[in-house]
PDB file of C-alpha atoms in Angstrom:
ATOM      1  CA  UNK E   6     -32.122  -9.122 -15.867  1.00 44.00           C
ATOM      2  CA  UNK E   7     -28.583  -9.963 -15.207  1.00 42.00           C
ATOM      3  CA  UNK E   8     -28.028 -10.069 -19.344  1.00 42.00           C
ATOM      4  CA  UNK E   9     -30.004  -7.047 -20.150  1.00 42.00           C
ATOM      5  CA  UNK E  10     -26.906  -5.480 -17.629  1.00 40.00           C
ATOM      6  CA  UNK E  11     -24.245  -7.608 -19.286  1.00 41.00           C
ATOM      7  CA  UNK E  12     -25.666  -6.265 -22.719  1.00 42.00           C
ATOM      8  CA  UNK E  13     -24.887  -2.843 -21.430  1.00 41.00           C
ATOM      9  CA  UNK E  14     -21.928  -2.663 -19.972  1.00 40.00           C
ATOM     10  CA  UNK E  15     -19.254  -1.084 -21.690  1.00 41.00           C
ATOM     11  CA  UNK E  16     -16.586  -3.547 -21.646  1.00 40.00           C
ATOM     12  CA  UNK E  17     -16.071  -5.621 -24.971  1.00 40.00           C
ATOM     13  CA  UNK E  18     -18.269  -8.548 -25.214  1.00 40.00           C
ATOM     14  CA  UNK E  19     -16.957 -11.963 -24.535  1.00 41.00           C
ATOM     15  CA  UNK E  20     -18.096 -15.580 -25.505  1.00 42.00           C
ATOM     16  CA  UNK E  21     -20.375 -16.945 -22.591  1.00 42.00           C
ATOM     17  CA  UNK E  22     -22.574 -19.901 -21.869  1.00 41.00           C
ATOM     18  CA  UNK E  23     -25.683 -19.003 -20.567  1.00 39.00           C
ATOM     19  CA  UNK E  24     -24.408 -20.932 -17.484  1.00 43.00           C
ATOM     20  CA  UNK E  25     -21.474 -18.525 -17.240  1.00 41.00           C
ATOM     21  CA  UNK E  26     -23.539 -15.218 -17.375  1.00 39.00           C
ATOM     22  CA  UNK E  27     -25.525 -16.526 -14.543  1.00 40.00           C
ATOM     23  CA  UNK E  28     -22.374 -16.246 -12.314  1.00 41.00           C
ATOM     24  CA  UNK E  29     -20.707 -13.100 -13.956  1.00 39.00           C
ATOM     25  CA  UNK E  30     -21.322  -9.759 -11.708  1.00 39.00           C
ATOM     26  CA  UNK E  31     -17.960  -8.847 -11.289  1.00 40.00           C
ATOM     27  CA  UNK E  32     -16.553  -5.436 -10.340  1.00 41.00           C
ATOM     28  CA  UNK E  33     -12.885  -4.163 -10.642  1.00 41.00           C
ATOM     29  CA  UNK E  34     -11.161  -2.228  -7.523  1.00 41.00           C
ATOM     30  CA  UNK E  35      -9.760   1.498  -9.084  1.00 44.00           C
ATOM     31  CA  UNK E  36      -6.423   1.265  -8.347  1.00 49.00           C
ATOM     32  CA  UNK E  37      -4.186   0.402 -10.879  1.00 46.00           C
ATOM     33  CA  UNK E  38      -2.027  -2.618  -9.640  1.00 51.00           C
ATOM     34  CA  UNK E  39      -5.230  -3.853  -8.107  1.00 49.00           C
ATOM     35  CA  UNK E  40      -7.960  -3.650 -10.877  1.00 51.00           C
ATOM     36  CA  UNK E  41      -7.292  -7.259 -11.753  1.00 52.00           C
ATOM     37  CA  UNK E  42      -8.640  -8.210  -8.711  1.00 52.00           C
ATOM     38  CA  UNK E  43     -11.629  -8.944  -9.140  1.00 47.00           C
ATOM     39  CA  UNK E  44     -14.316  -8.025  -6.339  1.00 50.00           C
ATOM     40  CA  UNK E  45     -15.851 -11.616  -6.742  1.00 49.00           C
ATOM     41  CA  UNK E  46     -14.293 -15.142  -8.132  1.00 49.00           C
ATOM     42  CA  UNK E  47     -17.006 -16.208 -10.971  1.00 51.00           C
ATOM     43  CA  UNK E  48     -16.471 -19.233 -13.081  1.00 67.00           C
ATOM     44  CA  UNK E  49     -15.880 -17.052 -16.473  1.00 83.00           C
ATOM     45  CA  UNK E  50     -13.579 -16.539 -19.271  1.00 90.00           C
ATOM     46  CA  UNK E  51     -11.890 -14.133 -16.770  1.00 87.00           C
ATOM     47  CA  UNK E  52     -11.551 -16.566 -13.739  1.00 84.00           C
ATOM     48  CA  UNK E  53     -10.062 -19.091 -15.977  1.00 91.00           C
ATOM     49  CA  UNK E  54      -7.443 -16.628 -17.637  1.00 92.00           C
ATOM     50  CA  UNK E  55      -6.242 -15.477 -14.239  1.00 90.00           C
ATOM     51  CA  UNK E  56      -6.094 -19.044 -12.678  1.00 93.00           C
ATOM     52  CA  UNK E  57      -3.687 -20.255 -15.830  1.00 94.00           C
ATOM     53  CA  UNK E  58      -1.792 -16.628 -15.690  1.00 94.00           C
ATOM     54  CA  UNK E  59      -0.909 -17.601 -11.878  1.00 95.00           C
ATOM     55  CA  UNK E  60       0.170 -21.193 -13.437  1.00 96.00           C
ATOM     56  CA  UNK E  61       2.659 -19.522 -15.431  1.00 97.00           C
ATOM     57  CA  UNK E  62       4.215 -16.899 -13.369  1.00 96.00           C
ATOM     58  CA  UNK E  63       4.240 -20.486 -10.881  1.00 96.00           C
ATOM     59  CA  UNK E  64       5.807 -22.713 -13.706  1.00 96.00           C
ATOM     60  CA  UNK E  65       8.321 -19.666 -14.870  1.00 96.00           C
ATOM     61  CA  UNK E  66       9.500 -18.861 -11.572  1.00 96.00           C
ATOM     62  CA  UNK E  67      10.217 -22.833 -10.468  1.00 94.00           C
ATOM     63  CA  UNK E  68      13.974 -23.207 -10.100  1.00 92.00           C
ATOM     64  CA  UNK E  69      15.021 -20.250 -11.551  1.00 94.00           C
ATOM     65  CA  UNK E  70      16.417 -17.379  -9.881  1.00 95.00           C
ATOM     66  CA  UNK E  71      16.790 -14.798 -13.022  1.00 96.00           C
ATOM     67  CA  UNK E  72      13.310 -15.459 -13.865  1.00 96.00           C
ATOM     68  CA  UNK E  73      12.209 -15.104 -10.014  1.00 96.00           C
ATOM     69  CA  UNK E  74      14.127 -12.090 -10.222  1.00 95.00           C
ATOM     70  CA  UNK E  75      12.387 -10.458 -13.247  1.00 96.00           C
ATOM     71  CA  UNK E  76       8.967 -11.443 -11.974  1.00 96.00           C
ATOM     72  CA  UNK E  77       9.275  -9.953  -8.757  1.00 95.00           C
ATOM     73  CA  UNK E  78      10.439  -6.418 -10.516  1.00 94.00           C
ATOM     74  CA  UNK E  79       6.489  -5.990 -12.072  1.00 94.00           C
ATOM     75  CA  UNK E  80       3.571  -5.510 -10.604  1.00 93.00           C
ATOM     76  CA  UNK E  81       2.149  -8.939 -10.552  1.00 93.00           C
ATOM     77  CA  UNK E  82       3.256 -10.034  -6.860  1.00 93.00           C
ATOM     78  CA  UNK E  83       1.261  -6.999  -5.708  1.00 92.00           C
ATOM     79  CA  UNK E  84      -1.553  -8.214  -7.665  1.00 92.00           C
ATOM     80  CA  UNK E  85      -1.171 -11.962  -6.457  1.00 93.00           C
ATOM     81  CA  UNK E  86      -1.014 -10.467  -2.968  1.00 92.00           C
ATOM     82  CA  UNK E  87      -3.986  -8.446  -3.614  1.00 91.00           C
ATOM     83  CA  UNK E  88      -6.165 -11.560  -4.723  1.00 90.00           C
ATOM     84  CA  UNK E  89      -5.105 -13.382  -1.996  1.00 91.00           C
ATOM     85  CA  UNK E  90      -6.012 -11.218   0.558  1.00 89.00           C
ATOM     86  CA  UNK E  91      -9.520 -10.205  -0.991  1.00 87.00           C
ATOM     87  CA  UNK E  92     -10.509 -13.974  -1.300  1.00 87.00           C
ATOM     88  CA  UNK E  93      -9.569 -13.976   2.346  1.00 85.00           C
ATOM     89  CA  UNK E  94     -11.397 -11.054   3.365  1.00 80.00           C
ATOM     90  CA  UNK E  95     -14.670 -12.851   1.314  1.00 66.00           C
ATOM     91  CA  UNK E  96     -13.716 -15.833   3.380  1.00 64.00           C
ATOM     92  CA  UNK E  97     -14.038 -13.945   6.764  1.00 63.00           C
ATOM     93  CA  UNK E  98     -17.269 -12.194   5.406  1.00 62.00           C
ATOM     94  CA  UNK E  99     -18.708 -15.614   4.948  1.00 57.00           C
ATOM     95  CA  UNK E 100     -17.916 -17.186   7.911  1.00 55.00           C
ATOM     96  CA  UNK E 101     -19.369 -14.300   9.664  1.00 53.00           C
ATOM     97  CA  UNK E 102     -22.637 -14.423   7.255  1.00 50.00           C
ATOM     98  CA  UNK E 103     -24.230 -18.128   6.513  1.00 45.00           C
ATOM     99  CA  UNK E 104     -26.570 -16.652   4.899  1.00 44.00           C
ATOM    100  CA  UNK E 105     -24.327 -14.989   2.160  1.00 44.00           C
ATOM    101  CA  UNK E 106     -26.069 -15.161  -1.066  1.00 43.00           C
ATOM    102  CA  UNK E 107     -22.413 -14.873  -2.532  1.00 43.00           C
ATOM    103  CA  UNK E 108     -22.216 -18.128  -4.366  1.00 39.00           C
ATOM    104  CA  UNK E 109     -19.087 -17.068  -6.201  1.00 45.00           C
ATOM    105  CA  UNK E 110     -16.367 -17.061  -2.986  1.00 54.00           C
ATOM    106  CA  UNK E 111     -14.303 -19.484  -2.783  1.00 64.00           C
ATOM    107  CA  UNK E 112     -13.980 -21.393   0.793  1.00 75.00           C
ATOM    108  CA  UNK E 113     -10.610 -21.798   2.168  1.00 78.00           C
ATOM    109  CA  UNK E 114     -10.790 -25.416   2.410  1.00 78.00           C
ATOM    110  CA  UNK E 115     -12.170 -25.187  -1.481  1.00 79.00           C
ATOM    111  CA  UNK E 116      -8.546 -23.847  -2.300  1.00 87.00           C
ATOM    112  CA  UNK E 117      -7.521 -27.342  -4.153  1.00 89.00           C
ATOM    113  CA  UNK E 118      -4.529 -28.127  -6.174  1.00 91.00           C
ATOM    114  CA  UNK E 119      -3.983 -25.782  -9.095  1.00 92.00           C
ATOM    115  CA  UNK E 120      -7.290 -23.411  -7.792  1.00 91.00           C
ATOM    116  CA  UNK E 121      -6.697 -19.546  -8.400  1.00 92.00           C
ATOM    117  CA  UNK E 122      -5.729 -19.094  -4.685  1.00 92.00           C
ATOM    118  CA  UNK E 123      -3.843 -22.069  -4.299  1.00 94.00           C
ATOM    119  CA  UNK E 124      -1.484 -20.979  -8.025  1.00 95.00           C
ATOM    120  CA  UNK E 125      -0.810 -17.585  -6.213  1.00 95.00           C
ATOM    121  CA  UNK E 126       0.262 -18.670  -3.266  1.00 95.00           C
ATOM    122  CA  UNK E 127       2.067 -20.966  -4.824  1.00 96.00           C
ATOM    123  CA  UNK E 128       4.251 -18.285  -6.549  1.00 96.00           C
ATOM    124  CA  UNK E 129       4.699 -16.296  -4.017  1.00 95.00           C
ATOM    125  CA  UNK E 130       6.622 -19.322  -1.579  1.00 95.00           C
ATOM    126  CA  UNK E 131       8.863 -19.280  -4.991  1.00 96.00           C
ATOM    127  CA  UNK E 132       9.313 -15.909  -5.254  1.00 96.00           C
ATOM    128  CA  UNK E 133      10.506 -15.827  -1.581  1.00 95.00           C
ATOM    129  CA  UNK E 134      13.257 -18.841  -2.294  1.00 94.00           C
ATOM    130  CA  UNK E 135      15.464 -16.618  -3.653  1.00 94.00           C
ATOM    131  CA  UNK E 136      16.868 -13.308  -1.957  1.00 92.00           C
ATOM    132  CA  UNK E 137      16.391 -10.369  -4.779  1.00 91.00           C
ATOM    133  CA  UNK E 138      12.376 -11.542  -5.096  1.00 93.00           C
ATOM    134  CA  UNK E 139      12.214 -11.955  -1.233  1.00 92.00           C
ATOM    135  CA  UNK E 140      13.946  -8.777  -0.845  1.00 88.00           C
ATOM    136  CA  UNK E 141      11.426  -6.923  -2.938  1.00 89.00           C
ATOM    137  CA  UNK E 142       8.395  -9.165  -1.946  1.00 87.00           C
ATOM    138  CA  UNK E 143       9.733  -7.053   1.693  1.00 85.00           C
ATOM    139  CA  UNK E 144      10.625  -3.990   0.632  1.00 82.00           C
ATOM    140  CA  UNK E 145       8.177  -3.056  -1.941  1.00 76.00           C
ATOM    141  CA  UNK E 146       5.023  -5.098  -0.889  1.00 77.00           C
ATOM    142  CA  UNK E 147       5.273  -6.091   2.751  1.00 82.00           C
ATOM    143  CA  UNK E 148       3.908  -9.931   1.957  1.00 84.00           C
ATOM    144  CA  UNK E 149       3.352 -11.026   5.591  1.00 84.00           C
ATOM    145  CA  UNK E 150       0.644  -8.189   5.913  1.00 88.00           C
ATOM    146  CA  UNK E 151      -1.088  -9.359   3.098  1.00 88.00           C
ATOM    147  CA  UNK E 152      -1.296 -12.929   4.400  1.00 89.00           C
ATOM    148  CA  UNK E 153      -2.105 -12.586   7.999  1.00 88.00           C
ATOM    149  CA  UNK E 154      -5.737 -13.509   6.845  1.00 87.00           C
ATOM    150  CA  UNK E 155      -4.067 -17.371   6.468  1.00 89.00           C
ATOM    151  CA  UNK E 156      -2.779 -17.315  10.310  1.00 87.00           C
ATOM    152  CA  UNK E 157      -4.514 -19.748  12.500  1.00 87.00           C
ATOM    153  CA  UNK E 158      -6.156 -21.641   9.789  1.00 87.00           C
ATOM    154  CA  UNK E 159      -4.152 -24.824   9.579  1.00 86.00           C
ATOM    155  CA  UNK E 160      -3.617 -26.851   6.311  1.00 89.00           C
ATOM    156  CA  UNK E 161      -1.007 -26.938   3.603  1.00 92.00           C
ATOM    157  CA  UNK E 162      -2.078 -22.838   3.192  1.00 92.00           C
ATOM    158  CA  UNK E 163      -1.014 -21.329   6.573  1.00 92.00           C
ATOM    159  CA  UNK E 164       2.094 -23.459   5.911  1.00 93.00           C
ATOM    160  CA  UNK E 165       2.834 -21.931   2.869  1.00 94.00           C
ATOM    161  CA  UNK E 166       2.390 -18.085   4.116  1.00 93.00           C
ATOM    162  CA  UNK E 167       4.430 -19.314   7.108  1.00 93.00           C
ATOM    163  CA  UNK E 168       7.129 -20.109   4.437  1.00 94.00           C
ATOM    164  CA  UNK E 169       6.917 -16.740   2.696  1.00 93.00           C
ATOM    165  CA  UNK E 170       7.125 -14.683   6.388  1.00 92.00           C
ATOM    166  CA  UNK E 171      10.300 -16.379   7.471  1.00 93.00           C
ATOM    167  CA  UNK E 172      11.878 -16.063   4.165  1.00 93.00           C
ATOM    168  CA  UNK E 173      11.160 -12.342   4.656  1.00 91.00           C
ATOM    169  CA  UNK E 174      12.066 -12.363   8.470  1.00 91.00           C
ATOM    170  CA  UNK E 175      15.451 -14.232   7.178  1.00 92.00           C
ATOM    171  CA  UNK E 176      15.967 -11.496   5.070  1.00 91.00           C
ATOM    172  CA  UNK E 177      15.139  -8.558   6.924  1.00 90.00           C
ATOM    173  CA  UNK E 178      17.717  -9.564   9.322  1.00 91.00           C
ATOM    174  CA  UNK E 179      20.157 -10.338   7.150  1.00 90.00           C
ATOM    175  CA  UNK E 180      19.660  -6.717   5.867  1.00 88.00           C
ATOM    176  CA  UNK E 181      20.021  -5.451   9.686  1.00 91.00           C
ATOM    177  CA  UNK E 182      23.117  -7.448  10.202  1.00 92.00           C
ATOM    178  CA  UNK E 183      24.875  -6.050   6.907  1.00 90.00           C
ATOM    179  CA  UNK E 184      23.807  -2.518   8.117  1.00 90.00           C
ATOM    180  CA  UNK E 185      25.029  -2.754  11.690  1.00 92.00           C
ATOM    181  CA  UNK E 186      28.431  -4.392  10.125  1.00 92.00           C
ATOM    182  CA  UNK E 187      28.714  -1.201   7.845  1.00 90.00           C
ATOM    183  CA  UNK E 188      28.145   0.913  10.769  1.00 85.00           C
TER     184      UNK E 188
END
């Protein structure tokens, strides 16, 4: 049943195993910025492009400043912030529900070296290294908000959104100092 509904969807066919359309039901969000998120983490064509997207903007953004810089001016932090947050949110649902038949979220403790979640996040700590992506990753996107899922969890994860809130603590301050000087 699940290819009769892959057979008429509308969106343009792609190259499957039968083992991948077993785990493809995915379902976009309607929001612009956000319709890459997908509503569920399948082991697809889809998964994989996203995962070595996020190893990119991660590789591109390592030591470098101007390319930090340009990065942070899109969309895509909003839409690494995004999938963070919803593979949080199915993390919580879980937790809550054993009996989830959800096969396709991703644990916390399943975020591994290189995973999706782990890429993103990843990023992000970059992006907040240097102060015009920090400044927008506060300005434009709020980043803490979109972690607080990570608090109290432990590991290298909460660490790493720990990272990203003081860097945009830091430089909210900063930003209050420079205002009260002006003043």
């Amino acid at each position: 049943s699940s290819s009769s509904s892959l057979a008429s969807s509308s969106k343009p066919s792609t190259m499957m195993t039968p083992e991948m359309s077993e785990q493809t039901t995915t379902t976009t969000t309607t929001n612009p910025p956000s319709s890459f998120v997908k509503k569920k983490s399948p082991k697809s064509v889809e998964s994989e492009s996203l995962r070595w997207i996020s190893g990119f903007l991660r590789n591109i953004t390592r030591h470098s400043e101007k390319r930090s810089a340009l990065v942070a001016q899109t969309q895509l932090p909003l839409v690494l912030l995004q999938l963070l947050q919803h593979s949080l949110d199915d993390n919580d649902n879980n937790s809550n529900n054993d009996n989830n038949n959800n096969k396709s979220n991703i644990p916390l403790y399943r975020w591994t070296c290189d995973s999706l979640e782990d890429l993103a996040l990843l990023t992000l700590v970059q992006l907040a290294t240097y102060p015009e992506s920090c400044g927008r990753l506060d300005r434009i996107w709020d980043a803490p908000i979109y972690l607080q899922g990570l608090k109290g969890k432990g590991g290298i994860h909460e660490t790493r959104a720990s990272c990203i809130e003081a860097a945009v603590m830091r430089r909210r301050h900063k930003r209050r100092q420079q205002q009260q000087q002006q003043q």
